[in-house]
Short mmCIF file of C-alpha atoms and ligand atoms in Angstrom, two decimals:
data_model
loop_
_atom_site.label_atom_id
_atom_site.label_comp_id
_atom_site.label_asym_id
_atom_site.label_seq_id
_atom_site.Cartn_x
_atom_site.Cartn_y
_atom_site.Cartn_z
CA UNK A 300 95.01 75.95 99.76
CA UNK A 301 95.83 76.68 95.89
CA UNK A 302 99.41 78.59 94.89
CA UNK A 303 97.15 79.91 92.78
CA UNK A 304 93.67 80.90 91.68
CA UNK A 305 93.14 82.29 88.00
CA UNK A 306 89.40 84.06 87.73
CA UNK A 307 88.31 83.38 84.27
CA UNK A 308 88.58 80.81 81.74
CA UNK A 309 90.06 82.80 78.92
CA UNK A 310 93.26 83.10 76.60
CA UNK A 311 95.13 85.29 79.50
CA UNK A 312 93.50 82.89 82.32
CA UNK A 313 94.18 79.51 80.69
CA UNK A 314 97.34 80.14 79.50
CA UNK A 315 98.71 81.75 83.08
CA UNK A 316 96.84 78.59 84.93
CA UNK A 317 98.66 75.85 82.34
CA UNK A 318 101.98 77.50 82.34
CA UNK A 319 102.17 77.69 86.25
CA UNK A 320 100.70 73.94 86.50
CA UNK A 321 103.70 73.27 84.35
CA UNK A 322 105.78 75.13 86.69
CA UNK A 323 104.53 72.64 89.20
CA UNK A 324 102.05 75.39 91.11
CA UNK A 325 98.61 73.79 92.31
CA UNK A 326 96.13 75.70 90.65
CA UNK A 327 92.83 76.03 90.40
CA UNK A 328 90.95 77.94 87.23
CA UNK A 329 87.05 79.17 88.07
CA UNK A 330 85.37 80.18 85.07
CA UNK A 331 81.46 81.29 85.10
CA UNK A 332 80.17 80.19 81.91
CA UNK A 333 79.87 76.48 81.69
CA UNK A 334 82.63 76.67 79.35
CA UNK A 335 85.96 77.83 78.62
CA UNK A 336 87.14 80.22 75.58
CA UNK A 337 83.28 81.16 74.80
CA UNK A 338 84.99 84.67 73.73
CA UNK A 339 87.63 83.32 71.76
CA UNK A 340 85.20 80.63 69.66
CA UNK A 341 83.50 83.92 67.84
CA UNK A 342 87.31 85.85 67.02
CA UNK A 343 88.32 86.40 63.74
CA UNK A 344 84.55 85.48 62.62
CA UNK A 345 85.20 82.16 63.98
CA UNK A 346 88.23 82.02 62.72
CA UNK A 347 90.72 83.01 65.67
CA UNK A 348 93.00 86.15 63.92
CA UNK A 349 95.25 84.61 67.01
CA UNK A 350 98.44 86.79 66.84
CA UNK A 351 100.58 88.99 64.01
CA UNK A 352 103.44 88.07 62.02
CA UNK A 353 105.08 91.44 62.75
CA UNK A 354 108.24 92.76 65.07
CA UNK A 355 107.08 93.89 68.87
CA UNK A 356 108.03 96.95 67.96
CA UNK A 357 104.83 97.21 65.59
CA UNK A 358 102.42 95.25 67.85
CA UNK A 359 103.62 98.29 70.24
CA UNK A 360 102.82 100.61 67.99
CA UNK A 361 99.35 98.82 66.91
CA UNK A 362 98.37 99.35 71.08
CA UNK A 363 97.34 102.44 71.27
CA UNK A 364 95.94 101.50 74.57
CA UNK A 365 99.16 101.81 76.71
CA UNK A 366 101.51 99.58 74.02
CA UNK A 367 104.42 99.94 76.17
CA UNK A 368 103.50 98.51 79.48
CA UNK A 369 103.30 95.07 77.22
CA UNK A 370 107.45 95.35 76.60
CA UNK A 371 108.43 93.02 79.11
CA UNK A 372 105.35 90.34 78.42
CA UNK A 373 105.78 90.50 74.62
CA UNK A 374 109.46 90.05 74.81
CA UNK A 375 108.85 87.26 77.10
CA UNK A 376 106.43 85.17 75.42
CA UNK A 377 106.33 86.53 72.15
CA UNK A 378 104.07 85.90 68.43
CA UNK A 379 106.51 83.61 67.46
CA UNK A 380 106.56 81.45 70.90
CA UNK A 381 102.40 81.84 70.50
CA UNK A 382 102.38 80.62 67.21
CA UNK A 383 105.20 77.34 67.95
CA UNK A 384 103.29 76.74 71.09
CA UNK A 385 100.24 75.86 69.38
CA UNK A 386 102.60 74.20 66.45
CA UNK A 387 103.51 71.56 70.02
CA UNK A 388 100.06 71.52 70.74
CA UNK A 389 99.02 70.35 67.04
CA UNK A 390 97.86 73.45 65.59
CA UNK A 391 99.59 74.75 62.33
CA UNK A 392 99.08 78.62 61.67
CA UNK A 393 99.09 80.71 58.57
CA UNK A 394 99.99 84.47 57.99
CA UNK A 395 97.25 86.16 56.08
CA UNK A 396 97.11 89.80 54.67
CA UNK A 397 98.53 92.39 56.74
CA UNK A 398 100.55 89.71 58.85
CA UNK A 399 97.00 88.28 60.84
CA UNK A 400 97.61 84.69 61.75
CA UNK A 401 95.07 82.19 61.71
CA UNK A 402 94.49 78.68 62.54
CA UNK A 403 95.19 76.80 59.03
CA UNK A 404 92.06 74.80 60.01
CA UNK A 405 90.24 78.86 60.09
CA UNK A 406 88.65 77.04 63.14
CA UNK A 407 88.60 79.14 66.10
CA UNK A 408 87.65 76.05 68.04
CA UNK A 409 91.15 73.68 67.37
CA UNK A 410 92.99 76.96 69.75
CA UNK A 411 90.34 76.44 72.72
CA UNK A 412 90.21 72.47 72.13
CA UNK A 413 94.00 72.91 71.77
CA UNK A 414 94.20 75.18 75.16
CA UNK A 415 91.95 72.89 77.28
CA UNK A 416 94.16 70.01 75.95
CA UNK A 417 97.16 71.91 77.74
CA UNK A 418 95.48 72.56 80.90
CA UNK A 419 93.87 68.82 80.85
CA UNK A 420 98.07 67.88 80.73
CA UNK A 421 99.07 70.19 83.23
CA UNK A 422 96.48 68.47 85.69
CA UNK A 423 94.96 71.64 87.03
CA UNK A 424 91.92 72.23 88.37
CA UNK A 425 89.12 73.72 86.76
CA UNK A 426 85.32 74.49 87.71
CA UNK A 427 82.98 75.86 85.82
CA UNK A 428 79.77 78.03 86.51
CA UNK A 429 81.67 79.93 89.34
CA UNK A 430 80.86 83.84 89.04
CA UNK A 431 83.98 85.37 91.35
CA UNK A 432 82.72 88.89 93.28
CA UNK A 433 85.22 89.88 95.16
CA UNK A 434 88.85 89.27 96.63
CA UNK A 435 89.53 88.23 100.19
CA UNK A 436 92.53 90.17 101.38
CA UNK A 437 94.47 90.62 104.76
CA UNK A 438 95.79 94.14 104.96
CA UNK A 439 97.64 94.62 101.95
CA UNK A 440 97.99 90.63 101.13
CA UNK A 441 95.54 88.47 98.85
CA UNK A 442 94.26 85.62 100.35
CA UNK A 443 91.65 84.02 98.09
CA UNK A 444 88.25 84.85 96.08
CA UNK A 445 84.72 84.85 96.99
CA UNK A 446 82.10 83.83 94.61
CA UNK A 447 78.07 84.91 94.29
CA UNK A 448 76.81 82.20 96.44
CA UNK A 449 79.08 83.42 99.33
CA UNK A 450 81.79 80.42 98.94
CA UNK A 451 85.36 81.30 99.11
CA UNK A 452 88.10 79.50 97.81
CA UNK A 453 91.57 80.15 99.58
CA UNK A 454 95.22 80.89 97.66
CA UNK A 455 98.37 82.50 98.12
CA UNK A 456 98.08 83.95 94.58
CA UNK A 457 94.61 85.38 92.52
CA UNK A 458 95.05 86.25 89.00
CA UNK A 459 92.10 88.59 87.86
CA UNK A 460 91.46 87.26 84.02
CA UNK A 461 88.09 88.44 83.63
CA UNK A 462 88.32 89.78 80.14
CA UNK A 463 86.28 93.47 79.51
CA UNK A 464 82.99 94.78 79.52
CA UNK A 465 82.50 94.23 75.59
CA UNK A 466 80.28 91.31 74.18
CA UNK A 467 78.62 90.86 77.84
CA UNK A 468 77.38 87.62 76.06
CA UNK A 469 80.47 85.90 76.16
CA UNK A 470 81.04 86.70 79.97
CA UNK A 471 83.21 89.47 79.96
CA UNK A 472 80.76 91.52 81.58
CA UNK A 473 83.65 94.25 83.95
CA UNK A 474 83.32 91.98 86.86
CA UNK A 475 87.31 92.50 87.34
CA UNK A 476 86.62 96.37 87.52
CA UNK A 477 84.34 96.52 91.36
CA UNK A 478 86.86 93.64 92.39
CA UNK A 479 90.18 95.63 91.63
CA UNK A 480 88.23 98.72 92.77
CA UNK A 481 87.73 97.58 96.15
CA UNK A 482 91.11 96.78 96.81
CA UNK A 483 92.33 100.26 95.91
CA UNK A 484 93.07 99.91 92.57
CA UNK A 485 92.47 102.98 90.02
CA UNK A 486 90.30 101.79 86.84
CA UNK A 487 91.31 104.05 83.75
CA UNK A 488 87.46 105.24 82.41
CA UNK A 489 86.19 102.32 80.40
CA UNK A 490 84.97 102.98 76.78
CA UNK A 491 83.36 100.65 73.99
CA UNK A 492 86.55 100.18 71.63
CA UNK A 493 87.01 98.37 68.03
CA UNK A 494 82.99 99.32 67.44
CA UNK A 495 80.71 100.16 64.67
CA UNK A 496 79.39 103.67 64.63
CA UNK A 497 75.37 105.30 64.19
CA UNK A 498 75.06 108.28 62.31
CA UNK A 499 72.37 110.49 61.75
CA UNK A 500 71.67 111.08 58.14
CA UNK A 501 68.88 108.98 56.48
CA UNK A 502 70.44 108.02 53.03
CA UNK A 503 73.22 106.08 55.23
CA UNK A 504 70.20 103.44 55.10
CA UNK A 505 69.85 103.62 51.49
CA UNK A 506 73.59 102.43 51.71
CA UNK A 507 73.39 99.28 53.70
CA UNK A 508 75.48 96.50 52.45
CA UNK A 509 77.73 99.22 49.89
CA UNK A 510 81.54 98.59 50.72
CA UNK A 511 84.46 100.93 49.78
CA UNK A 512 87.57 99.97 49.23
CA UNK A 513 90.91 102.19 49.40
CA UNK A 514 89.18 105.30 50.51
CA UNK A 515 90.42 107.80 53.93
CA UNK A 516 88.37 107.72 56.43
CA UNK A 517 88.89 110.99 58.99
CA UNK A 518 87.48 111.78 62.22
CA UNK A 519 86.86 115.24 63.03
CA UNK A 520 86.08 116.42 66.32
CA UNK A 521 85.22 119.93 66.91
CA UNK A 522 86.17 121.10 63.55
CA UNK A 523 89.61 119.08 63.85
CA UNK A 524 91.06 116.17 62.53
CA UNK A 525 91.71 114.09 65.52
CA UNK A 526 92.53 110.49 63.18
CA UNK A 527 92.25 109.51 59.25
CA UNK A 528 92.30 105.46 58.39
CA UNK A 529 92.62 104.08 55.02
CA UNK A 530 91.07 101.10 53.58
CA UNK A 531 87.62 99.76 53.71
CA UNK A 532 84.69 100.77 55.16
CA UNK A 533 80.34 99.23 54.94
CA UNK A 534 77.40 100.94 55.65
CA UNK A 535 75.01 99.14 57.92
CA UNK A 536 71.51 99.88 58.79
CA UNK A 537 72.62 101.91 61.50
CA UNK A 538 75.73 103.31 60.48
CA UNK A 539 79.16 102.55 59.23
CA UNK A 540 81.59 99.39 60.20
CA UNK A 541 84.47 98.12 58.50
CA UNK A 542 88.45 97.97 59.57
CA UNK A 543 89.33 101.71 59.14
CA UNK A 544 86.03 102.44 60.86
CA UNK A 545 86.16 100.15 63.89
CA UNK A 546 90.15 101.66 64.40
CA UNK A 547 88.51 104.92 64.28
CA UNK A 548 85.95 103.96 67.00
CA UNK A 549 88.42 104.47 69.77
CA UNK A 550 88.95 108.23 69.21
CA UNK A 551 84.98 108.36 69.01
CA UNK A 552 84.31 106.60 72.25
CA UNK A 553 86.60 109.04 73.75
CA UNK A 554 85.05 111.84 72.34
CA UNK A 555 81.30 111.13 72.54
CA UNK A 556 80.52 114.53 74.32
CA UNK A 557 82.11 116.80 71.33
CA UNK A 558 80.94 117.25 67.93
CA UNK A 559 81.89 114.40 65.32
CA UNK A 560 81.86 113.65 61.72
CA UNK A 561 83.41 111.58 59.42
CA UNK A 562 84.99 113.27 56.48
CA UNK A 563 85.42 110.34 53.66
CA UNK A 564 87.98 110.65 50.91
CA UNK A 565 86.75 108.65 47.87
CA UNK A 566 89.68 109.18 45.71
CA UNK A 567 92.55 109.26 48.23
CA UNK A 568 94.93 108.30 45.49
CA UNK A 569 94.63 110.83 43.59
CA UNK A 570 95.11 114.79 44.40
CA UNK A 571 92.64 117.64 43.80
CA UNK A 572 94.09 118.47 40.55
CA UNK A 573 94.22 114.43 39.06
CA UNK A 574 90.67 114.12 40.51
CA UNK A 575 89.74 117.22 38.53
CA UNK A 576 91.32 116.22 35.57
CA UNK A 577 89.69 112.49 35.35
CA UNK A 578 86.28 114.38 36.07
CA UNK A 579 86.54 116.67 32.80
CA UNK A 580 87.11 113.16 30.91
CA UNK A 581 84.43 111.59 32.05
CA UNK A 582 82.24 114.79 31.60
CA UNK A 583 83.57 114.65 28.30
CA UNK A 584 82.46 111.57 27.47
CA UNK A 585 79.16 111.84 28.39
CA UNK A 586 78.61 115.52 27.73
CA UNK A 587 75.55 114.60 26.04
CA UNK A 588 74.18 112.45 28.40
CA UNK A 589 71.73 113.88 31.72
CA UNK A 590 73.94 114.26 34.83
CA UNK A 591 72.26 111.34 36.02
CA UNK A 592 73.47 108.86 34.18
CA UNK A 593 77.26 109.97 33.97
CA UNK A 594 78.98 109.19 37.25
CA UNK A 595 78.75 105.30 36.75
CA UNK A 596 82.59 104.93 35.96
CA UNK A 597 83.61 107.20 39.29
CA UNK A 598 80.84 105.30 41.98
CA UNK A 599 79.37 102.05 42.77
CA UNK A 600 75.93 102.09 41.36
CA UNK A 601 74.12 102.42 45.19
CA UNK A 602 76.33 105.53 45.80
CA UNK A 603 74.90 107.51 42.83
CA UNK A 604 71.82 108.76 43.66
CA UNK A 605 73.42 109.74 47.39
CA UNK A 606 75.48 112.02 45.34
CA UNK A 607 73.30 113.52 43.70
CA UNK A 608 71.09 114.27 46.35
CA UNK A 609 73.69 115.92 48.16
CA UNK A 610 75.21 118.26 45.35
CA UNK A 611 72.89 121.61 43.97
CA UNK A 612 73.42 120.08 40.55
CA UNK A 613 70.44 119.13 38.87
CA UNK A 614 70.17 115.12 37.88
CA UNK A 615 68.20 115.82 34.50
CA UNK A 616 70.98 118.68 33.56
CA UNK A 617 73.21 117.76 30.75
CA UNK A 618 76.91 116.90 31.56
CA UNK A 619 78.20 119.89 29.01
CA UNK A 620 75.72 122.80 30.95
CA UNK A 621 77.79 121.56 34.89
CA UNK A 622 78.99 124.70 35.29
CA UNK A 623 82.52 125.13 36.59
CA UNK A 624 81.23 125.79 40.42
CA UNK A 625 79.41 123.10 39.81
CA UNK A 626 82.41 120.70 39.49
CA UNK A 627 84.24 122.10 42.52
CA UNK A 628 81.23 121.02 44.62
CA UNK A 629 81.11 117.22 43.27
CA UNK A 630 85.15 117.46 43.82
CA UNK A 631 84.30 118.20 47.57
CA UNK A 632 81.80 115.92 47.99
CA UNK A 633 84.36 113.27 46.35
CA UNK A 634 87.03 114.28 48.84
CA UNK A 635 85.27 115.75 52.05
CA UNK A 636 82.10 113.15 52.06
CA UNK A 637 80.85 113.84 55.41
CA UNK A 638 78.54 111.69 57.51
CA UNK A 639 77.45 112.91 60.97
CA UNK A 640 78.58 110.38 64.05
CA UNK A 641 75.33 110.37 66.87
CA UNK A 642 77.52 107.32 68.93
CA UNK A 643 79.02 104.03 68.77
CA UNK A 644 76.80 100.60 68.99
CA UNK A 645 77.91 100.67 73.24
CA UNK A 646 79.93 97.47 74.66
CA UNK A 647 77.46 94.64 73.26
CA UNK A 648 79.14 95.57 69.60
CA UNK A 649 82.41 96.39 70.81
CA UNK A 650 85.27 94.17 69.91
CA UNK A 651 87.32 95.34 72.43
CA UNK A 652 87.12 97.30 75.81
CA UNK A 653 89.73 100.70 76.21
CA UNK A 654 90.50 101.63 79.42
CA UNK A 655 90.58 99.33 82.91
CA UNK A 656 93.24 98.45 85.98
CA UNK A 657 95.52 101.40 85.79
CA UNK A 658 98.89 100.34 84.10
CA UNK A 659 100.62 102.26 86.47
CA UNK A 660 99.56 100.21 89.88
CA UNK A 661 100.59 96.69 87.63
CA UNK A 662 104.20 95.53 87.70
CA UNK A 663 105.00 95.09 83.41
CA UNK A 664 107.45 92.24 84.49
CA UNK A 665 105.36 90.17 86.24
CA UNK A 666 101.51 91.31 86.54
CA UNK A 667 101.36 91.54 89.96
CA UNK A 668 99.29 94.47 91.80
CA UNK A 669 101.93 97.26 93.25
CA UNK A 670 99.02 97.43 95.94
CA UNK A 671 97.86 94.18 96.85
CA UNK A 672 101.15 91.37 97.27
CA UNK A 673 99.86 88.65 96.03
CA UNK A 674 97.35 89.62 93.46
CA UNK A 675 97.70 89.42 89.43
CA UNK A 676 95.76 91.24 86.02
CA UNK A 677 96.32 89.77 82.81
CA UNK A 678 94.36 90.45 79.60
CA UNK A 679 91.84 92.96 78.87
CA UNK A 680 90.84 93.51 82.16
CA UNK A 681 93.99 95.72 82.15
CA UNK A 682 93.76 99.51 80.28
CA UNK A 683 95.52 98.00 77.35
CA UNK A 684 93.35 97.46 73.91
CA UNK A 685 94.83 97.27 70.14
CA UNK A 686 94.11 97.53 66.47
CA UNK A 687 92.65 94.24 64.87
CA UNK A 688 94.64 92.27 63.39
CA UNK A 689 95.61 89.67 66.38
CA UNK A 690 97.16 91.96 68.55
CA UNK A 691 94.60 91.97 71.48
CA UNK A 692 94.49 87.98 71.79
CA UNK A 693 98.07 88.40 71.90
CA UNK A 694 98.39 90.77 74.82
CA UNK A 695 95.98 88.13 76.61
CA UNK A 696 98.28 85.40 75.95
CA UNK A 697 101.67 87.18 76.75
CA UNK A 698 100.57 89.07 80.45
CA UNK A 699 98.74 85.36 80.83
CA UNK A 700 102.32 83.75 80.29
CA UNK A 701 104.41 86.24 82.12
CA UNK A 702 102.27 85.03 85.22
CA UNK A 703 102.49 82.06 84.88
CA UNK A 704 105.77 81.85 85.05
CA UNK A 705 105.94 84.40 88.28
CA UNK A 706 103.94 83.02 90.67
C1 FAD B 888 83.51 89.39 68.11
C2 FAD B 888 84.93 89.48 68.58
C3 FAD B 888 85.95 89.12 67.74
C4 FAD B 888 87.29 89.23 68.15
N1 FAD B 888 88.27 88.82 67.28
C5 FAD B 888 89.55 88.92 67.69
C6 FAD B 888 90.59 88.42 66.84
O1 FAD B 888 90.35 87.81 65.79
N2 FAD B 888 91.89 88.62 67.24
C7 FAD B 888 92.20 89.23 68.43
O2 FAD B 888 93.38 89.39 68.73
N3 FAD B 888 91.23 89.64 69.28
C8 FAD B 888 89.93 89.48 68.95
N4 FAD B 888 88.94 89.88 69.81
C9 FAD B 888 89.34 90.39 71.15
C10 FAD B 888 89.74 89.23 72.07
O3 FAD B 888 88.77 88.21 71.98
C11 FAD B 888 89.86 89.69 73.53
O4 FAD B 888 90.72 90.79 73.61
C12 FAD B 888 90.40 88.55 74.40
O5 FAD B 888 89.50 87.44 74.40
C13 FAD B 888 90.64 88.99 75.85
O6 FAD B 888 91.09 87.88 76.57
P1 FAD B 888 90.89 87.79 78.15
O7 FAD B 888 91.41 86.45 78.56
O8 FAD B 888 91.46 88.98 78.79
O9 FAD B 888 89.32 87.88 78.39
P2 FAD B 888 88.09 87.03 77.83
O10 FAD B 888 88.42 86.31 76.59
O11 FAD B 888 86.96 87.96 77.83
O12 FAD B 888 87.88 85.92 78.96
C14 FAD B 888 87.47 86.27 80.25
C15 FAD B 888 86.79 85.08 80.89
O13 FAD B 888 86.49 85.38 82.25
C16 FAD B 888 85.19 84.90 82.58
N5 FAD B 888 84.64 85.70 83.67
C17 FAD B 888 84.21 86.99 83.61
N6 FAD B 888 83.78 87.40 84.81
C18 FAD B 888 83.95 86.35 85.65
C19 FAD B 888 83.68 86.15 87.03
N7 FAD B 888 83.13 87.12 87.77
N8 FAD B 888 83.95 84.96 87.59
C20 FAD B 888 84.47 83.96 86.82
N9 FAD B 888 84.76 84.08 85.52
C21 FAD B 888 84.50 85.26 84.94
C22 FAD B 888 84.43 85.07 81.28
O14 FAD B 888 83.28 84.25 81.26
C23 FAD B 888 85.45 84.73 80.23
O15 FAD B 888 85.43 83.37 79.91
C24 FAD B 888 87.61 89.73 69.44
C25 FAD B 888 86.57 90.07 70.31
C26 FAD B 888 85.24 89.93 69.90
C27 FAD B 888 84.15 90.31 70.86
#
């Protein structure tokens, strides 16, 4: 008989089953690849974008998947705690742009060597290749797991760390969904977050590999702005990806049923009446030349002939002859550059998973079930998801800490 069993071998999971080993709990961690941290290896492009450098009041903010429900675990085991925790465990971290820490090493692999090293110390037990189906409970009281084969494995305490339903690959395939479903428990709809987006227009293609930098990207749904993100963005063979387009992704996924586009501001820095102006010089300058061949100091090269498929004005026309009407219709296309949204790339691109366990049935303080005594969610299995920029490995770690140290 275990104090406790943690189901799934993952930042939230390994850190709740090391921290309560410390606590003196027996413990034992079932994990059903045939290896732990397979998720976190391939963060950060292998590089493990662990945690942010900012107050809790931002990584709040940077949740817009139910921020504050994480008060109690981010003020309990907090970036700062993450990062000098690893510092014990021999890891050094850096702060990058925009506060992202990494590894100094950029190895994702010295924070899983460095977790399993922790666990090793804390003399739990782990066993691997165990896929968990369901709990075994006693009226309203956990009592232990039950795996596919049919075994069961008996504990006063079960702590559901099964990850999300993105990157199936890795594991996190929703198992912790039918599990806390059967026990009562409501799961908040479940939607691909963090994801790359199709889109319908053919010269997208023509675009693959082009990257913009400092331009507004804005959803619109139904004819309204729902979001705008600045920054970068890359066209793919499918589609669009890139930071301000993966933040954007969430509104999407929720919105799949209405009517989307993206409205792309090329020249967010500068307003109608600047853009106008540094179009006249530039039309100046080359009022002798053919259309064409005149918009190389306002786009990348592979962006051209996009442009000039999609305005009325003719390519061989010479830059004086642009007609004023003319102008106003590149100015839109410079500031209202639309690109029709058909869906997102589903959970096997998505970075993270919105929606899950219902906030509302989870204690913040501790992570335990307000249904089932007994019975624990930490990480992504919960309806919390963030931005990028470390925020979701750091919601794993801090609701895998706060159980730990409340079972
Ligand atoms: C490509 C990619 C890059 C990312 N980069 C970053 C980043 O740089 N920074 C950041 O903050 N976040 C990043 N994320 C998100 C982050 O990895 C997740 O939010 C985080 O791993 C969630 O932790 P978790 O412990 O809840 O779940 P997971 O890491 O998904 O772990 C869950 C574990 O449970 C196991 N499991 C599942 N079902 C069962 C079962 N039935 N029985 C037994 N075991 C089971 C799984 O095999 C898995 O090992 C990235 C995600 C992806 C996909």
């Amino acid at each position: 008989m275990y104090d406790l069993i943690v189901v799934g071998g993952g930042p939230a999971g390994m850190m709740a089953a090391g921290v309560a080993a410390q606590r003196g709990k027996k413990v034992l961690l079932l994990e059903k690849n045939a290896q732990l941290g397979k998720k976190m290896l391939i963060t950060g492009k292998g590089r493990c974008n662990l945690t942010n450098d900012c107050e809790i009041e931002d990584f709040i903010k940077n949740f817009p998947g139910n921020g504050k429900f994480l008060y109690s675990a981010l003020y309990s085991f907090s970036n700062w705690q993450l990062m000098d925790f690893f510092s014990r465990l021999g890891v050094k971290t850096k702060v990058e742009r925009g506060g992202r820490v990494f590894p100094v090493s950029d190895s994702a692999k010295d924070i899983v060597e460095a977790l399993k090293s922790f666990i090793e110390k804390e003399g739990l037990e782990v066993r691997l290749k165990i896929s968990i189906e369901s709990l075994i409970t006693e009226g309203e009281i956990v009592k232990g797991v039950k795996d596919r084969d049919g075994n069961a494995y008996k504990g006063a305490k079960v702590l559901i760390a099964v990850g999300g339903k993105s990157y199936p690959t890795t594991g996190s395939s929703g198992d912790g969904y039918s599990m806390a479903k059967e026990v009562g428990h409501n799961i908040e709809a479940i939607k691909a977050a963090l994801v790359p987006l199709n889109t319908k227009e053919g010269w997208v293609k023509d675009l693959q590999g082009l990257q913009l930098k400092n331009v507004e990207a804005s959803l619109i749904v139904d004819g309204k702005k729902e979001t705008s993100q600045f920054g970068e963005m890359l066209f793919t063979h499918f589609g669009v990806s890139g930071p301000i387009i993966l933040s954007i992704s969430r509104e999407v996924s929720y919105n799949l049923d209405k009517n989307t586009y993206l409205s792309i501001n090329l020249k967010p820095a500068l307003s109608r009446e600047q853009l106008d102006n540094r179009l006249q010089r530039d039309f100046e300058k080359y009022s002798r030349k053919q259309f064409k061949n005149s918009l190389n100091d306002l786009f990348p090269n592979k962006l051209i002939p996009v442009i000039i498929k999609l305005s009325s004005i003719d390519s061989e026309k010479e830059v004086h002859q642009i007609t004023r009407e003319e102008r106003e219709e590149l100015l839109n296309l410079m500031t209202d550059f639309r690109i029709t949204i058909t869906g997102t790339r589903g959970f096997r691109e998505a970075i993270v998973t919105a929606g899950g366990v219902d906030v509302k049935e989870v204690n913040p303080s501790t992570m335990e079930s307000k249904l089932v005594e007994g019975l624990y969610f930490a990480g992504e299995v919960l309806d919390i998801d963030a931005y990028t920029g470390g925020y979701n490995l750091q919601g794993a770690f801090s609701t895998g800490y706060l159980v730990g140290i409340n079972v």
